[in-house]
XYZ file of C-alpha atoms in Angstrom:
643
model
C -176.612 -75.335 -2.220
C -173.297 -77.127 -1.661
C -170.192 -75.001 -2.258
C -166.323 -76.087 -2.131
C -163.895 -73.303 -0.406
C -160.662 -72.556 -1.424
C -160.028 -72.563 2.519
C -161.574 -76.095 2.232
C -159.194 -77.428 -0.831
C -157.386 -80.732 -0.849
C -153.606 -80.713 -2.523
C -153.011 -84.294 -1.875
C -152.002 -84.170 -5.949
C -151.153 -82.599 -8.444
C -154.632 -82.329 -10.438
C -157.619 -81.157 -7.440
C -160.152 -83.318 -7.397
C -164.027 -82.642 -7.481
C -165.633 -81.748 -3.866
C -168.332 -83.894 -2.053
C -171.779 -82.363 -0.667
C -174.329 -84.940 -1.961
C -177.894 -84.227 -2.592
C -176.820 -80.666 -1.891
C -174.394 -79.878 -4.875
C -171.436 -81.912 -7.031
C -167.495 -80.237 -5.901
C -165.119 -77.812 -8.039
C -164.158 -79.012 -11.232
C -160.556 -80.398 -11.740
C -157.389 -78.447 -11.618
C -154.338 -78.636 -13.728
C -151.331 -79.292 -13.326
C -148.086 -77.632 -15.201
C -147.069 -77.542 -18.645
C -146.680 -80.403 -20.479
C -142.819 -81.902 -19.599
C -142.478 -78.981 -17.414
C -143.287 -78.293 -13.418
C -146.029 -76.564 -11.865
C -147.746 -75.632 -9.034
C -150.568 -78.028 -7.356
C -153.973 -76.012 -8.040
C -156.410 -76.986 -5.835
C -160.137 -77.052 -6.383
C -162.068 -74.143 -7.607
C -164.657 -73.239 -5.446
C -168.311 -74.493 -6.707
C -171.662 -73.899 -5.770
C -174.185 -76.264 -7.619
C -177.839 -75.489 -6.742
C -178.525 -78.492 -9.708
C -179.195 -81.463 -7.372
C -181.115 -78.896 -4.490
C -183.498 -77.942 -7.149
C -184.333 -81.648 -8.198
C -184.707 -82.913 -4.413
C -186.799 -79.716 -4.327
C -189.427 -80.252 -7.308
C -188.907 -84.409 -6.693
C -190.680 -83.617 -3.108
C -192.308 -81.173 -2.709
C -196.441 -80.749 -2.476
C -198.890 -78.336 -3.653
C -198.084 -74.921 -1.803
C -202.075 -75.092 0.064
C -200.737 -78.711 1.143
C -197.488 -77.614 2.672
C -194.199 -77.565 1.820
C -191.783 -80.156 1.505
C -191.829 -83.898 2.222
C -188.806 -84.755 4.543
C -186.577 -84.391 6.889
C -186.784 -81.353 8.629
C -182.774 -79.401 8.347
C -181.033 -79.096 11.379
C -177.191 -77.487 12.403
C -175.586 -80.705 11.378
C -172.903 -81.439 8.335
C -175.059 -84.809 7.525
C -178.247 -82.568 6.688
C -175.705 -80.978 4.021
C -178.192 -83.413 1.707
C -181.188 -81.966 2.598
C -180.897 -78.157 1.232
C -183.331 -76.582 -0.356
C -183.773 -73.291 -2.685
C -185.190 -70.583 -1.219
C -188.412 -70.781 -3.115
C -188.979 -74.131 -0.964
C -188.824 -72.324 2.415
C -190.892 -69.025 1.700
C -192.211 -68.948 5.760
C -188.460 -68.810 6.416
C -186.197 -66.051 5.082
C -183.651 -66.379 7.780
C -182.366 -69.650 5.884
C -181.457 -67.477 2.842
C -179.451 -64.796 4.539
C -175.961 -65.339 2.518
C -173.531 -64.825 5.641
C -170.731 -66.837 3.944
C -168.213 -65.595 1.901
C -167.521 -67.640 -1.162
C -165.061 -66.153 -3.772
C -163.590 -62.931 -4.772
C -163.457 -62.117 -8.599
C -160.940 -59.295 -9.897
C -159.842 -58.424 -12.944
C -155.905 -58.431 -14.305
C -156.499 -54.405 -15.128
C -158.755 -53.504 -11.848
C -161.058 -50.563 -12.119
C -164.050 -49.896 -9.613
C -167.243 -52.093 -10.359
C -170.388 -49.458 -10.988
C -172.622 -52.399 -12.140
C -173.196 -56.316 -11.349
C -176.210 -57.215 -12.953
C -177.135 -61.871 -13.084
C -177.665 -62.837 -16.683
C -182.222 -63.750 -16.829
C -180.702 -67.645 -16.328
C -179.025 -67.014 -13.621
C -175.278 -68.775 -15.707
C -173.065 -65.770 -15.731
C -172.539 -62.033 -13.455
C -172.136 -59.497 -15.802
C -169.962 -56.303 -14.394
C -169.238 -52.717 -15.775
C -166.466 -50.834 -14.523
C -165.560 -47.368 -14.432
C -163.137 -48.422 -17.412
C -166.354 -48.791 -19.282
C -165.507 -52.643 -20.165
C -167.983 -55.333 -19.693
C -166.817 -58.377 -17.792
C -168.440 -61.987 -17.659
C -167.674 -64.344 -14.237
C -169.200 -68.022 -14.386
C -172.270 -68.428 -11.955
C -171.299 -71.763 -10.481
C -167.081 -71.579 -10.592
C -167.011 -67.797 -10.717
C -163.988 -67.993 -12.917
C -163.209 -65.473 -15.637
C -165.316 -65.566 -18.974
C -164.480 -62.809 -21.049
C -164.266 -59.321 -21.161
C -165.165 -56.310 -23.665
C -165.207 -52.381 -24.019
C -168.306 -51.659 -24.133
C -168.381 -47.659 -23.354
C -165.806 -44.992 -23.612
C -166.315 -43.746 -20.587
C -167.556 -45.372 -16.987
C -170.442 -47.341 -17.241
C -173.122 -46.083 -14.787
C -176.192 -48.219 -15.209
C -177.538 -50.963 -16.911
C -180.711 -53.230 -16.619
C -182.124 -56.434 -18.229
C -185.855 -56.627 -19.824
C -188.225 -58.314 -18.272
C -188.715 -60.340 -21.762
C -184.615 -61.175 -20.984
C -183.971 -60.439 -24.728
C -182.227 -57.048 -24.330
C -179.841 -55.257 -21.896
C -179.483 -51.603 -21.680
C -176.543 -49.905 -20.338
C -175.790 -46.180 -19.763
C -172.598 -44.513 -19.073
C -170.722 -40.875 -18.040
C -171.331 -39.381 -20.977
C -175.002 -39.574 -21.771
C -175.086 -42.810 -24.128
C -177.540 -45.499 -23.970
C -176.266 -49.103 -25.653
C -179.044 -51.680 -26.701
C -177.206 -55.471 -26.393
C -178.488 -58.582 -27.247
C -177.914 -61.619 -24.492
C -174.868 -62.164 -27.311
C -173.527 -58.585 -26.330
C -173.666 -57.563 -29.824
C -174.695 -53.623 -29.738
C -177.489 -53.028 -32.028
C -177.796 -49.649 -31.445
C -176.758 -46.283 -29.955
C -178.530 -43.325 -28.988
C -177.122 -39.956 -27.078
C -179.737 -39.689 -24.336
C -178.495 -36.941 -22.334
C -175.757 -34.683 -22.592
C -174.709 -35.434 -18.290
C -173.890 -38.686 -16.597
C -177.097 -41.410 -16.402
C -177.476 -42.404 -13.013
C -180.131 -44.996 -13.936
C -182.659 -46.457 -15.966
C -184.836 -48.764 -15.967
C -187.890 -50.740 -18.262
C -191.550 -50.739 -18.345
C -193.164 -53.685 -17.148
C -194.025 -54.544 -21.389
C -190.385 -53.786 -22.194
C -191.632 -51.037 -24.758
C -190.170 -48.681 -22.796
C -188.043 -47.225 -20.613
C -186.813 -44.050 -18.423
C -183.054 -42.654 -17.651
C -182.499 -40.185 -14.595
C -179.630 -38.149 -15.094
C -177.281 -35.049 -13.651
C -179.326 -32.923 -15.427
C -182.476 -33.126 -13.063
C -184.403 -34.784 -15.442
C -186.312 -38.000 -16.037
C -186.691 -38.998 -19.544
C -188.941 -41.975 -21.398
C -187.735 -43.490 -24.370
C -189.394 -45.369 -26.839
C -187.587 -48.889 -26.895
C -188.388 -49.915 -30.397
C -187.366 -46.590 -32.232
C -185.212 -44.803 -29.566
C -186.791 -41.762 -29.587
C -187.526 -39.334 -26.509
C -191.366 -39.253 -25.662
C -191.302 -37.061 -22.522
C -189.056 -35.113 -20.052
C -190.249 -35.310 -16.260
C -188.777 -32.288 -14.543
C -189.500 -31.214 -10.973
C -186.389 -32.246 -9.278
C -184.421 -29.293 -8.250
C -181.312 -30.993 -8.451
C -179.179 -34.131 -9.972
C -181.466 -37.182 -10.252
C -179.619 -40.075 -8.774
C -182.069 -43.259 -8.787
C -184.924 -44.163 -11.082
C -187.094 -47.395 -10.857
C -190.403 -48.348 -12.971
C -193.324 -50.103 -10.931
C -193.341 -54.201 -11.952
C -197.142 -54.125 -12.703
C -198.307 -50.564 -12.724
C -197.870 -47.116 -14.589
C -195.621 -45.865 -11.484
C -192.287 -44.211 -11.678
C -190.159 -43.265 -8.523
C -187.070 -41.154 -8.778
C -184.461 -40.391 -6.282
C -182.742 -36.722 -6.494
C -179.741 -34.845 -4.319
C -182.383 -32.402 -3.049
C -183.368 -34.937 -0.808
C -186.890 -36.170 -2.147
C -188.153 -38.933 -3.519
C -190.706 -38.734 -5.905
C -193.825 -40.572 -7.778
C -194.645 -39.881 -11.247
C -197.538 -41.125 -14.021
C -195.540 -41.609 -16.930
C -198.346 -41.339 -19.300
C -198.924 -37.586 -18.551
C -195.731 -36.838 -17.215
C -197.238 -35.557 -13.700
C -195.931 -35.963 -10.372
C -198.166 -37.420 -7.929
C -196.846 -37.122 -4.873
C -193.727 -36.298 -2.995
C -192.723 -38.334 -0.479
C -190.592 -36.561 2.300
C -187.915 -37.627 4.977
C -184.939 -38.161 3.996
C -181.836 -35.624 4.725
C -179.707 -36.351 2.475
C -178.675 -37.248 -0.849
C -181.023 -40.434 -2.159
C -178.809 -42.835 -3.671
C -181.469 -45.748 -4.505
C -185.383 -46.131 -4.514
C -186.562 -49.663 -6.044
C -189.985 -51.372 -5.836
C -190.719 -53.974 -4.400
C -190.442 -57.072 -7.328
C -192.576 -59.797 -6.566
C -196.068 -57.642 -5.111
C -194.729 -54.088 -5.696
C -197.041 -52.886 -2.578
C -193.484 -51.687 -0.849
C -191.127 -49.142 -1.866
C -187.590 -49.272 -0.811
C -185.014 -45.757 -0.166
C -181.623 -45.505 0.822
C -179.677 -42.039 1.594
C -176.571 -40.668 2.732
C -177.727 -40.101 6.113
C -177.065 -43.302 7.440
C -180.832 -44.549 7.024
C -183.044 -46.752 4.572
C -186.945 -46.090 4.940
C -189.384 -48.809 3.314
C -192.590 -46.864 1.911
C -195.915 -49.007 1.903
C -197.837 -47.592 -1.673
C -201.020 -48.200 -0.248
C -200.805 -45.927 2.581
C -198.493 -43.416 0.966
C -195.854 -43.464 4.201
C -192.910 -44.971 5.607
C -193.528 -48.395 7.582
C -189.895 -49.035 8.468
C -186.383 -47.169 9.158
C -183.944 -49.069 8.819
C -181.152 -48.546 10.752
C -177.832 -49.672 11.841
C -175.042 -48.450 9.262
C -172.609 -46.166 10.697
C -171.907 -44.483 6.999
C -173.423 -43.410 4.292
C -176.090 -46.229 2.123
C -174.896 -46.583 -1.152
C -177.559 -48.695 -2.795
C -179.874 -51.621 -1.906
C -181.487 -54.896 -3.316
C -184.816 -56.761 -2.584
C -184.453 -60.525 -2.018
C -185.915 -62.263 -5.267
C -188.458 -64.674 -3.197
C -188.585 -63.659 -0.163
C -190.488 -60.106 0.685
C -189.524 -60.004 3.756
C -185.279 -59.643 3.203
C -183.833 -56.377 2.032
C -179.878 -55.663 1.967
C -177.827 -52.705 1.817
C -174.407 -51.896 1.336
C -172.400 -48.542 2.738
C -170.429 -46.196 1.843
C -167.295 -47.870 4.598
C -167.968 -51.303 2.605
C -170.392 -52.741 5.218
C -172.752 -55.336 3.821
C -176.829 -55.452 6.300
C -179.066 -57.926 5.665
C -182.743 -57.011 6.933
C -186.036 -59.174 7.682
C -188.858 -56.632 8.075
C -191.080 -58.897 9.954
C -188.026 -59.276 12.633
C -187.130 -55.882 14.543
C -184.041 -57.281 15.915
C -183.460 -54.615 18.681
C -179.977 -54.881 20.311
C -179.455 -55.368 23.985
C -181.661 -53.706 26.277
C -183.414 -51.767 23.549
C -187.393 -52.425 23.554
C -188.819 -53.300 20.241
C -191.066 -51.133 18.325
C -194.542 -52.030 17.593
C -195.427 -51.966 13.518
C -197.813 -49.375 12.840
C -199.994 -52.115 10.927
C -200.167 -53.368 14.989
C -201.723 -50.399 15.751
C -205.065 -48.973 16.131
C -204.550 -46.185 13.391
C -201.546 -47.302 11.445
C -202.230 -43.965 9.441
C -200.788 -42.168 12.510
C -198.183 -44.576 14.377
C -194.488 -44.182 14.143
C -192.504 -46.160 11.291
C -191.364 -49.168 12.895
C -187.589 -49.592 13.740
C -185.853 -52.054 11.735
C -182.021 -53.066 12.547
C -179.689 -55.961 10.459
C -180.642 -59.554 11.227
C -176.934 -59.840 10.189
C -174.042 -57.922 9.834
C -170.928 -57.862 7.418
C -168.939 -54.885 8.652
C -166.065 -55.969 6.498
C -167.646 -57.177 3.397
C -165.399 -54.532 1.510
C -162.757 -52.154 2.021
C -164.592 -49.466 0.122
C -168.164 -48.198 -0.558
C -170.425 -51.010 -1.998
C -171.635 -49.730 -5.359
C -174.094 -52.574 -6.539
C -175.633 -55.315 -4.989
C -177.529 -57.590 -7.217
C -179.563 -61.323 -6.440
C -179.250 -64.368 -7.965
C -182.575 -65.257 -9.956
C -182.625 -68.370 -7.707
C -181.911 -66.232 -4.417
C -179.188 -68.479 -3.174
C -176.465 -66.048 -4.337
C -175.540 -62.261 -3.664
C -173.271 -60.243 -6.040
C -171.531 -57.202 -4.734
C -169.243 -54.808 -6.683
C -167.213 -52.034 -5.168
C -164.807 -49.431 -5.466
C -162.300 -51.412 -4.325
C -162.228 -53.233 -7.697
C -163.285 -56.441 -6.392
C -166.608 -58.447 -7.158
C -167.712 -60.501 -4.506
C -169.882 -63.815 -4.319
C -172.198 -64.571 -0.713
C -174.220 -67.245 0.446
C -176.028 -68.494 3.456
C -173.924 -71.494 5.871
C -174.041 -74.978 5.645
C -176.048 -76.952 8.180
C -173.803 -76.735 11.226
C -170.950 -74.415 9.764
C -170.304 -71.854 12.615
C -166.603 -70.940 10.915
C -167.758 -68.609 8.512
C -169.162 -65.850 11.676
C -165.841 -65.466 12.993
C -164.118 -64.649 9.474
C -162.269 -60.893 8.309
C -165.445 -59.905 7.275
C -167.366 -60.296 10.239
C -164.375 -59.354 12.781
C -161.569 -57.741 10.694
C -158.331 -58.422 10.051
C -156.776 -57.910 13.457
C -159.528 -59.822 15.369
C -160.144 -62.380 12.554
C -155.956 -63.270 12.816
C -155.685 -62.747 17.158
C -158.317 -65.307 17.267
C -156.604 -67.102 14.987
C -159.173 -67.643 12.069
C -157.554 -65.824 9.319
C -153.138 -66.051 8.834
C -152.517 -62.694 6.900
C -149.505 -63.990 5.091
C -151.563 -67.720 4.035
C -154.501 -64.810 2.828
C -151.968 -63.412 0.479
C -150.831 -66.288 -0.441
C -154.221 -67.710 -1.722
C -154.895 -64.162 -3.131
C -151.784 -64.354 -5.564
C -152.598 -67.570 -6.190
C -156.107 -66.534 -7.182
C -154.969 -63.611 -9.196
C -152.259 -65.688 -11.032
C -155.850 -68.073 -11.626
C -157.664 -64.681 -12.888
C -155.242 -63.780 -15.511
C -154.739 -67.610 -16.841
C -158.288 -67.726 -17.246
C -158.562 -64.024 -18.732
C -155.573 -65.046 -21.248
C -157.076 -68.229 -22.475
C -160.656 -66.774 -22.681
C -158.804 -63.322 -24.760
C -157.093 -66.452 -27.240
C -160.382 -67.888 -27.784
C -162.019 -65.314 -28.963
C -159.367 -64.522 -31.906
C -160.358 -64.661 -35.094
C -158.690 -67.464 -37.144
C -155.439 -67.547 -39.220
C -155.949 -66.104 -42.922
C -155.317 -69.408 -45.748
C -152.886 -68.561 -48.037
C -154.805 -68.270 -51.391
C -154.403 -67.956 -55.373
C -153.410 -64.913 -56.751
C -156.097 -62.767 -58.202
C -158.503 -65.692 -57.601
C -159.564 -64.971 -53.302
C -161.538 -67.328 -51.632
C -159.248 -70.079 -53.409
C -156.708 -72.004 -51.111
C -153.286 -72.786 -52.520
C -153.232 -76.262 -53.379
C -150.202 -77.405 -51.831
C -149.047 -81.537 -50.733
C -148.059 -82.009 -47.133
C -144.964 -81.129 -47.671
C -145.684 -77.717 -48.698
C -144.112 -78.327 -52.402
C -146.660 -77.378 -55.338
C -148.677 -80.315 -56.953
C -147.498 -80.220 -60.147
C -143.188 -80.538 -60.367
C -141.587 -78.378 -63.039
C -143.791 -75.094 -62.493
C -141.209 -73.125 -60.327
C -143.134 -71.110 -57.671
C -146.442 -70.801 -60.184
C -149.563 -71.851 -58.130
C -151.132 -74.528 -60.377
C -154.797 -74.313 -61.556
C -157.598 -75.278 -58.975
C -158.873 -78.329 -59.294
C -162.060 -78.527 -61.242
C -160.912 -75.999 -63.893
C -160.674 -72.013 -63.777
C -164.090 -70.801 -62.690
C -165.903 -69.010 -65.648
C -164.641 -70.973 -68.700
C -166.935 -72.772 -70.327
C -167.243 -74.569 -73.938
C -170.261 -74.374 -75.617
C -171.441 -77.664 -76.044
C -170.093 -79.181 -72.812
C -171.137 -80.321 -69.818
C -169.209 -79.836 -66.374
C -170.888 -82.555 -65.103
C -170.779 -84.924 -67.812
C -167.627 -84.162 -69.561
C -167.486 -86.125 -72.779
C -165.068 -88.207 -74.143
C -162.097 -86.918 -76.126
C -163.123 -87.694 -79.630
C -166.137 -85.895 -78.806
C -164.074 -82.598 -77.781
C -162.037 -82.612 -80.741
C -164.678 -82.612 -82.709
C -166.138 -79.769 -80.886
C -163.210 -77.928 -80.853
C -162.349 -78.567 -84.722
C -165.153 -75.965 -85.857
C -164.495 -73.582 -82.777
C -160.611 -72.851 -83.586
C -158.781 -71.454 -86.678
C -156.616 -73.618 -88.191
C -152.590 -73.036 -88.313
C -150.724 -70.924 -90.373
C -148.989 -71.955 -92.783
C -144.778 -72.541 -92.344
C -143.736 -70.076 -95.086
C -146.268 -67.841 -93.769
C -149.629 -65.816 -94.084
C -150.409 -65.633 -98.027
C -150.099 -62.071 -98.756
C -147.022 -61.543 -96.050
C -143.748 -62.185 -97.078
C -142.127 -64.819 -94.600
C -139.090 -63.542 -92.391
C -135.869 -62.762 -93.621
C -133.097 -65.201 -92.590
C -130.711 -64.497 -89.604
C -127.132 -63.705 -90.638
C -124.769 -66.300 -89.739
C -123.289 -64.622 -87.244
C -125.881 -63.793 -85.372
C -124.985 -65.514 -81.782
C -127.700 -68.865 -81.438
C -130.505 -68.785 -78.548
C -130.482 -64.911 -78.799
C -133.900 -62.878 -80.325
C -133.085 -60.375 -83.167
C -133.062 -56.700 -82.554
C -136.190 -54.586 -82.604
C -138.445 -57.906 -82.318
C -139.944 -57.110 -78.439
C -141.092 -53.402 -77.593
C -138.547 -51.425 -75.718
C -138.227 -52.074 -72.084
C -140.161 -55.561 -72.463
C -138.011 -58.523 -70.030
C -138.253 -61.804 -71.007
C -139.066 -64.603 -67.619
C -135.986 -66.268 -66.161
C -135.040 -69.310 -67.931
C -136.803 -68.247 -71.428
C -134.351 -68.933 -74.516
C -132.741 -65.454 -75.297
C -133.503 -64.007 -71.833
C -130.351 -61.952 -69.918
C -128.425 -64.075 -67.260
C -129.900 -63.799 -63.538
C -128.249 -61.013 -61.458
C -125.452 -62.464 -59.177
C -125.932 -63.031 -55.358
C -125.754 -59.930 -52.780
C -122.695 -61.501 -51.179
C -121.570 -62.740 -53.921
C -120.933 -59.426 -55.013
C -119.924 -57.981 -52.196
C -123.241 -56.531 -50.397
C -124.175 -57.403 -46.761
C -127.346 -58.532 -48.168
C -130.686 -57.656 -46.711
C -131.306 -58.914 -43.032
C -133.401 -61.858 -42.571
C -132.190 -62.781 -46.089
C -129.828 -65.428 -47.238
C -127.577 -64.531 -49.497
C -125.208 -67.555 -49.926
C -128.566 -70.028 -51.465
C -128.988 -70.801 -55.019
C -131.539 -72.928 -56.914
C -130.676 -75.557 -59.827
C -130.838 -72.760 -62.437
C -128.223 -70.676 -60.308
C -130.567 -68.394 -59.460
C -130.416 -66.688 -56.033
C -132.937 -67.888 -53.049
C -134.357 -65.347 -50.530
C -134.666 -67.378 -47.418
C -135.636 -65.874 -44.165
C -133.539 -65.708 -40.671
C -133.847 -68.020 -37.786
C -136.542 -66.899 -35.809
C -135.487 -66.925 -31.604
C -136.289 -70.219 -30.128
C -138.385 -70.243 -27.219
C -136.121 -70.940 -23.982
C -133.855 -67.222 -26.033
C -137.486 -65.107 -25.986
C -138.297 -66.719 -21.980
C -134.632 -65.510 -21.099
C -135.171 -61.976 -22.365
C -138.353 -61.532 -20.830
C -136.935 -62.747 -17.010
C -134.078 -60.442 -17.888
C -137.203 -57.894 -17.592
C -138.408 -59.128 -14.535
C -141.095 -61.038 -15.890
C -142.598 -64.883 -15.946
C -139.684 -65.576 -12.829
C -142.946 -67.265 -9.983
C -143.308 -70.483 -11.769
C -146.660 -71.952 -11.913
């Protein structure tokens, strides 16, 4: 998989241009430039990593697995071989290729919180990460650029999990509450699971199910379709930290504070065995994904054991971390790779098949070497690599790419990081701040503290562009003005905003194809008739006039006297308190203007505007142009780094 830096960009111009890598992966998309008639900074290229043109060279040549692998060129510590990279599912003999020793990009949001949760959408597009702010946030798989962001909890999100069907995601948080979410995000349902913080859940292997482990000592399985509690699994004498359901099998494992690890039958609710060694606090226990024959535990004292199911014992300690283990992930191809991140932010990568003693250390024979592996010694495991500096604080999730070319981690120090393994021949990447730290990193001269924090305000000025514009997309459209009393009926206005019909005043005129409702008996919308033929409908339908001396049997009006002023009503002819529209014959004359007669008027309003009939106009006040509202806000210290 080819990748573009941001330690590798080009600012020759103003727009950065797409990144090379052949066969191995297309470059970073475009960057922009500044507003339009305005300056701005040169952004250079986003960093990419494109496994598209990998997997194609991969299924174009490869053979059937019995056969071999693949047909080529074998790779080989060289930038020309860049071409030749393969997935890891090409190169399963080989799980040293897929150890993810570079660092690619750092994701952070504008509002940082500590990330609980990074969980890979099922198609591998987009990292999904929960916070302690309980807010769900999306990062692109390929540019890991912002997406968008929700609040999905009230509280800090503490869990959540995929099905195996990828249909539905479950997420847990401080407060007891399970979501259901579609791949949309749209929550479907709520239920209140426990009354203490979930720790974790997880699904059956039919997705019909699935079990929560919680501060209250307790496992519980839930019934996916209806939400309702089937069983409590008790037995742990104190908070239950880790929970993981066997791929294939009826298994359940569970992780407590009282230092055991434990294996359950979830259809009676029994626990089978206890499995002992650990002196601390379990943080993790997950099965092994692809064969489920190992089981994997992490503590806080310092150590990760691997459990073998068929023997019912630890095969392998893992050690090498100098703090506490804070949780753990399986490699999705490879069986052989485990990683683990601490407690001081140090990220291990582990083959199990490799003991990798250190200097002068002899290395330990596996007890499936032995003659009774029932009674040998776990094996001794230490890191095939080793990112002491991956984070500044305790690594809270680790999660794999469903390709296995790409490791998430989130950590308390708010930031979500992206890994993957070297390019052929890239040795620059070993001697980086995360393998030596920042003082050793800069006195060999491989990292420039003040160029880092450059790039990182950069990056963060990137984040919160991206956040903004993906916040504006998602708002709901501007509301059409419509009729009166008529909704769902737009005002049918010209271009120039004047009504349709001249001489109305401010009336809306009718919409076009007639009030909806009316309709004549006789007559068809669709085939309106001609005119003769609707007076002659209408001739039977309507009464006819009266007559101009009046109704026979009513006297007609008496006559006005003759002094009676002319275009006024008589007295006592409308009901009291009845006023006649503006303009009607008889109506009072139109109150005078608010300045006219001597009022300040009302702000916003103009009081000074009259119409042809002399009536007043309301107008409203200049709104502030845009250079006044960008002065007031760098009077506030804002918008003053320009882009």
């Amino acid at each position: 998989m080819a990748y573009e830096s941001r330690m590798d960009r080009d600012h020759a111009g103003p727009y950065g241009g797409g990144g090379g890598g052949g066969g191995g992966g297309g470059g970073g998309g475009g960057g922009g430039g500044g507003p339009e008639g305005g300056f701005g900074r040169p952004r250079g290229r986003r960093p990419v990593t494109d496994y598209g043109s990998s997997m194609v060279h991969w299924m174009r040549h490869r053979r059937a697995r019995y056969r071999g692998g693949v047909i080529g060129e074998m790779e080989r510590p060289n930038p020309a071989y860049n071409v030749d990279m393969l997935p890891p599912a090409a190169k399963l003999d080989n799980a040293a290729d897929a150890i993810p020793a570079r660092h690619i990009h750092a994701s952070l949001n504008k509002i940082k919180h500590p990330i609980n949760v990074v969980r890979w959408t099922p198609e591998g597009r987009r990292l999904l990460t929960a916070s302690s702010s309980g807010e769900f946030t999306l990062w692109n798989g390929t540019a890991f650029n912002f997406e968008t962001i929700m609040q999905a909890h009230d509280s800090a999100i503490r869990a959540a999990s995929y099905s195996h069907s990828d249909d539905w995601l479950l997420s847990a948080d401080q407060d007891g509450v399970v979501k259901y979410w579609q791949p949309n995000f749209n929550n479907v349902k709520v239920i209140q699971a426990h009354n203490d913080p979930i720790r974790d859940l997880a699904y059956s292997p039919n997705d019909s199910k699935f079990v929560t482990a919680s501060d209250d000592s307790t496992l519980k399985i839930f019934d996916f379709a209806g939400g309702v509690e089937e069983s409590v699994l008790t037995g742990h004498n104190w908070d239950a930290k880790s929970v993981d359901w066997h791929p294939t099998k009826g298994l359940l494992v569970s992780g407590s504070k009282d230092h055991l690890v434990k294996l359950w039958d979830p259809r009676t609710g029994r626990c089978l065995t206890t499995l002992r060694g650990h002196k601390n606090t379990i943080s993790k226990t997950l099965f092994e994904p692809l064969r489920g024959q190992l089981l994997a535990t992490c503590a806080r004292d310092q150590i990760a054991r691997v459990f073998d199911l068929r023997m019912m014992r630890d095969i392998c300690l893992l050690r090498g971390h100098e703090k506490d283990i804070s949780t753990l992930a399986w490699h999705p191809v490879h069986v052989s790779m485990l990683s683990t991140g601490g407690a001081d932010g140090s990220l291990f990568h582990y083959l199990l098949d490799e003991p990798n003693p250190p200097p002068g250390m002899a290395p330990s024979i596996a007890p499936y070497d032995s003659p009774d592996p029932s009674l040998a010694p776990a094996q001794t495991i230490h890191p095939a690599h080793r990112l002491p500096h991956a984070h500044d604080f305790a690594i809270w999730s680790l999660d794999w790419h469903p390709i296995g070319h790409i490791l998430a981690s989130g950590s308390n120090d708010r930031i979500t990081r992206f890994w993957t393994r070297a390019r052929p021949g890239e040795t620059d990447c070993f001697s980086d701040r995360y393998h030596l730290g920042e003082a050793a990193a800069e006195a060999q001269g491989t990292y420039d503290r003040m160029e880092w924090r450059k790039q990182l305000r950069e990056q963060r000025a990137q984040e919160a562009e991206d956040e903004l514009e993906g916040l504006v997309d998602q708002q709901m459209p501007a509301r059409q003005p419509v009729l009166p009393g008529i909704p769902g009926l737009p005002n049918p206005t010209t271009g120039g905003g004047a009504p349709q019909f001249p001489g109305m005043g401010n009336f809306p005129p009718p919409p076009p194809g007639g009030l909806p409702g009316l309709k004549i008996p006789g007559l068809d919308p669709a085939n309106p008739p001609d005119f003769s033929k609707l007076a002659a409908l209408m001739r039977g339908a309507l009464p006819p006039p009266p007559p101009p001396n009046g109704v026979a049997g009513f006297p007609p009006p008496p006559p006005l006297p003759g002094n009676f002023p002319q275009g006024m009503l008589p007295p006592g002819l409308l009901p009291p308190g009845f006023q006649l529209p503006p303009g009607f014959p008889g109506a009072a004359p139109p109150p005078p203007p608010l300045a006219a007669a001597g009022g300040a008027g009302l702000p916003g309003l103009g009081g000074d505007a009259t119409n042809a009939a002399g009536g007043s106009i309301r107008k409203r006040g200049p709104l502030p142009s845009q250079q006044e509202s960008l002065a007031m806000e760098q009077k506030q210290g804002k918008y003053r780094i320009a882009r």
